[in-house]
GROMACS .gro file of C-alpha atoms in nm:
model
  165
    1UNK     CA    1   2.025  -0.745  -0.984
    2UNK     CA    2   2.164  -0.461  -1.194
    3UNK     CA    3   2.067  -0.210  -0.922
    4UNK     CA    4   2.276  -0.396  -0.666
    5UNK     CA    5   2.569  -0.416  -0.904
    6UNK     CA    6   2.551  -0.041  -0.981
    7UNK     CA    7   2.538   0.052  -0.610
    8UNK     CA    8   2.842  -0.171  -0.542
    9UNK     CA    9   3.032  -0.009  -0.828
   10UNK     CA   10   2.938   0.336  -0.703
   11UNK     CA   11   3.056   0.250  -0.350
   12UNK     CA   12   3.388   0.127  -0.489
   13UNK     CA   13   3.436   0.457  -0.671
   14UNK     CA   14   3.387   0.662  -0.353
   15UNK     CA   15   3.702   0.768  -0.184
   16UNK     CA   16   3.751   0.650   0.176
   17UNK     CA   17   3.727   1.012   0.295
   18UNK     CA   18   3.382   1.044   0.134
   19UNK     CA   19   3.264   0.728   0.309
   20UNK     CA   20   3.393   0.860   0.644
   21UNK     CA   21   3.226   1.196   0.585
   22UNK     CA   22   2.896   1.026   0.505
   23UNK     CA   23   2.912   0.815   0.823
   24UNK     CA   24   3.007   1.118   1.033
   25UNK     CA   25   2.709   1.320   0.906
   26UNK     CA   26   2.455   1.047   0.989
   27UNK     CA   27   2.578   0.975   1.340
   28UNK     CA   28   2.544   1.254   1.588
   29UNK     CA   29   2.613   1.295   1.954
   30UNK     CA   30   2.343   1.300   2.220
   31UNK     CA   31   2.172   1.633   2.266
   32UNK     CA   32   2.254   1.788   2.600
   33UNK     CA   33   2.006   1.751   2.885
   34UNK     CA   34   2.018   2.128   2.937
   35UNK     CA   35   1.881   2.179   2.585
   36UNK     CA   36   1.605   1.925   2.641
   37UNK     CA   37   1.520   2.021   3.001
   38UNK     CA   38   1.160   2.140   3.038
   39UNK     CA   39   1.108   2.151   2.662
   40UNK     CA   40   0.735   2.113   2.732
   41UNK     CA   41   0.728   2.445   2.918
   42UNK     CA   42   0.970   2.632   2.692
   43UNK     CA   43   0.844   2.515   2.350
   44UNK     CA   44   0.575   2.782   2.296
   45UNK     CA   45   0.813   3.065   2.392
   46UNK     CA   46   1.107   2.944   2.183
   47UNK     CA   47   1.175   3.132   1.859
   48UNK     CA   48   1.072   2.934   1.548
   49UNK     CA   49   1.435   2.906   1.434
   50UNK     CA   50   1.533   2.746   1.765
   51UNK     CA   51   1.233   2.513   1.750
   52UNK     CA   52   1.331   2.404   1.399
   53UNK     CA   53   1.694   2.353   1.500
   54UNK     CA   54   1.599   2.138   1.800
   55UNK     CA   55   1.358   1.933   1.592
   56UNK     CA   56   1.624   1.879   1.322
   57UNK     CA   57   1.875   1.764   1.584
   58UNK     CA   58   1.622   1.520   1.728
   59UNK     CA   59   1.524   1.401   1.381
   60UNK     CA   60   1.888   1.334   1.295
   61UNK     CA   61   1.933   1.143   1.621
   62UNK     CA   62   1.619   0.935   1.551
   63UNK     CA   63   1.754   0.832   1.209
   64UNK     CA   64   2.006   0.616   1.387
   65UNK     CA   65   1.946   0.340   1.637
   66UNK     CA   66   1.674   0.423   1.885
   67UNK     CA   67   1.870   0.233   2.148
   68UNK     CA   68   2.128   0.513   2.140
   69UNK     CA   69   1.868   0.780   2.223
   70UNK     CA   70   1.855   0.901   2.579
   71UNK     CA   71   1.529   0.900   2.772
   72UNK     CA   72   1.524   1.282   2.755
   73UNK     CA   73   1.555   1.272   2.375
   74UNK     CA   74   1.276   1.016   2.341
   75UNK     CA   75   1.051   1.215   2.571
   76UNK     CA   76   1.125   1.545   2.394
   77UNK     CA   77   1.076   1.404   2.044
   78UNK     CA   78   0.744   1.246   2.146
   79UNK     CA   79   0.625   1.569   2.307
   80UNK     CA   80   0.727   1.783   2.008
   81UNK     CA   81   0.554   1.546   1.766
   82UNK     CA   82   0.233   1.480   1.963
   83UNK     CA   83   0.218   1.730   2.251
   84UNK     CA   84  -0.063   1.975   2.318
   85UNK     CA   85   0.088   2.276   2.143
   86UNK     CA   86   0.008   2.464   1.825
   87UNK     CA   87  -0.313   2.331   1.666
   88UNK     CA   88  -0.346   2.062   1.937
   89UNK     CA   89  -0.331   2.316   2.221
   90UNK     CA   90  -0.601   2.304   2.486
   91UNK     CA   91  -0.834   2.602   2.445
   92UNK     CA   92  -0.815   2.864   2.719
   93UNK     CA   93  -1.084   2.852   2.989
   94UNK     CA   94  -1.407   3.026   2.896
   95UNK     CA   95  -1.360   2.993   2.520
   96UNK     CA   96  -1.647   2.743   2.481
   97UNK     CA   97  -1.893   2.971   2.659
   98UNK     CA   98  -1.774   3.265   2.448
   99UNK     CA   99  -1.832   3.067   2.127
  100UNK     CA  100  -2.179   2.963   2.249
  101UNK     CA  101  -2.267   3.323   2.339
  102UNK     CA  102  -2.151   3.461   2.003
  103UNK     CA  103  -2.344   3.188   1.822
  104UNK     CA  104  -2.661   3.281   2.010
  105UNK     CA  105  -2.605   3.648   1.928
  106UNK     CA  106  -2.558   3.561   1.559
  107UNK     CA  107  -2.877   3.353   1.551
  108UNK     CA  108  -3.069   3.630   1.731
  109UNK     CA  109  -2.946   3.894   1.487
  110UNK     CA  110  -3.042   3.675   1.191
  111UNK     CA  111  -3.396   3.621   1.331
  112UNK     CA  112  -3.435   3.995   1.397
  113UNK     CA  113  -3.318   4.071   1.043
  114UNK     CA  114  -3.557   3.813   0.898
  115UNK     CA  115  -3.861   3.943   1.086
  116UNK     CA  116  -3.779   4.308   1.013
  117UNK     CA  117  -3.760   4.225   0.642
  118UNK     CA  118  -4.091   4.036   0.668
  119UNK     CA  119  -4.256   4.334   0.839
  120UNK     CA  120  -4.130   4.576   0.575
  121UNK     CA  121  -4.227   4.346   0.289
  122UNK     CA  122  -4.545   4.348   0.085
  123UNK     CA  123  -4.844   4.135   0.181
  124UNK     CA  124  -4.896   3.799   0.014
  125UNK     CA  125  -5.034   3.824  -0.342
  126UNK     CA  126  -5.411   3.777  -0.389
  127UNK     CA  127  -5.350   3.454  -0.582
  128UNK     CA  128  -5.223   3.293  -0.260
  129UNK     CA  129  -5.562   3.316  -0.087
  130UNK     CA  130  -5.758   2.994  -0.040
  131UNK     CA  131  -6.062   3.134  -0.225
  132UNK     CA  132  -5.852   3.219  -0.533
  133UNK     CA  133  -5.693   2.874  -0.540
  134UNK     CA  134  -6.031   2.698  -0.507
  135UNK     CA  135  -6.160   2.913  -0.792
  136UNK     CA  136  -5.856   2.806  -0.994
  137UNK     CA  137  -5.950   2.440  -0.930
  138UNK     CA  138  -6.305   2.504  -1.059
  139UNK     CA  139  -6.166   2.679  -1.368
  140UNK     CA  140  -5.931   2.387  -1.440
  141UNK     CA  141  -6.223   2.142  -1.408
  142UNK     CA  142  -6.434   2.347  -1.645
  143UNK     CA  143  -6.152   2.356  -1.899
  144UNK     CA  144  -6.089   1.977  -1.855
  145UNK     CA  145  -5.718   2.026  -1.784
  146UNK     CA  146  -5.530   1.697  -1.724
  147UNK     CA  147  -5.826   1.463  -1.773
  148UNK     CA  148  -5.628   1.144  -1.702
  149UNK     CA  149  -5.448   1.211  -1.370
  150UNK     CA  150  -5.513   1.576  -1.284
  151UNK     CA  151  -5.794   1.786  -1.136
  152UNK     CA  152  -6.040   1.698  -1.417
  153UNK     CA  153  -6.003   1.320  -1.383
  154UNK     CA  154  -6.281   1.105  -1.236
  155UNK     CA  155  -6.249   1.042  -0.863
  156UNK     CA  156  -5.970   1.300  -0.813
  157UNK     CA  157  -5.929   1.371  -0.440
  158UNK     CA  158  -5.606   1.574  -0.425
  159UNK     CA  159  -5.570   1.938  -0.333
  160UNK     CA  160  -5.531   2.059  -0.689
  161UNK     CA  161  -5.412   2.418  -0.685
  162UNK     CA  162  -5.491   2.477  -0.317
  163UNK     CA  163  -5.170   2.547  -0.125
  164UNK     CA  164  -5.297   2.782   0.146
  165UNK     CA  165  -5.465   2.664   0.460
   0.00000   0.00000   0.00000
């Protein structure tokens, strides 16, 4: 209630010229059809300042009654807001195949790098041989390591230390 009362008091304090100036700034005249003609074709080539100015004019017009907007203004504002330009632009033809080709090249280079590193690398350590790992199992059994659930337990049927095939 106090908010309503304060806004009424503020409105009473405004001079009539201030009220007229406020109403004049919110209502604007229709944007010319020449300005809006073929905006779909011209938008990408327009300088950013001109794009911003046109959008601001349309935004100011849309603040008022939408019944006052012309069909050209409605069409232009919709196209500027949701049209296929900028980040929503349709990719040029051949771009998908180019992306696919470069991806394949990248995967091929990574495989070549991986195998060249593997060829230049050292052989597997001797502890990775199956014989060494089976000998490790026998050693663990002789030392009675993990007698409850491990290799030394009764009826154990797991691989133990054997990882190689």
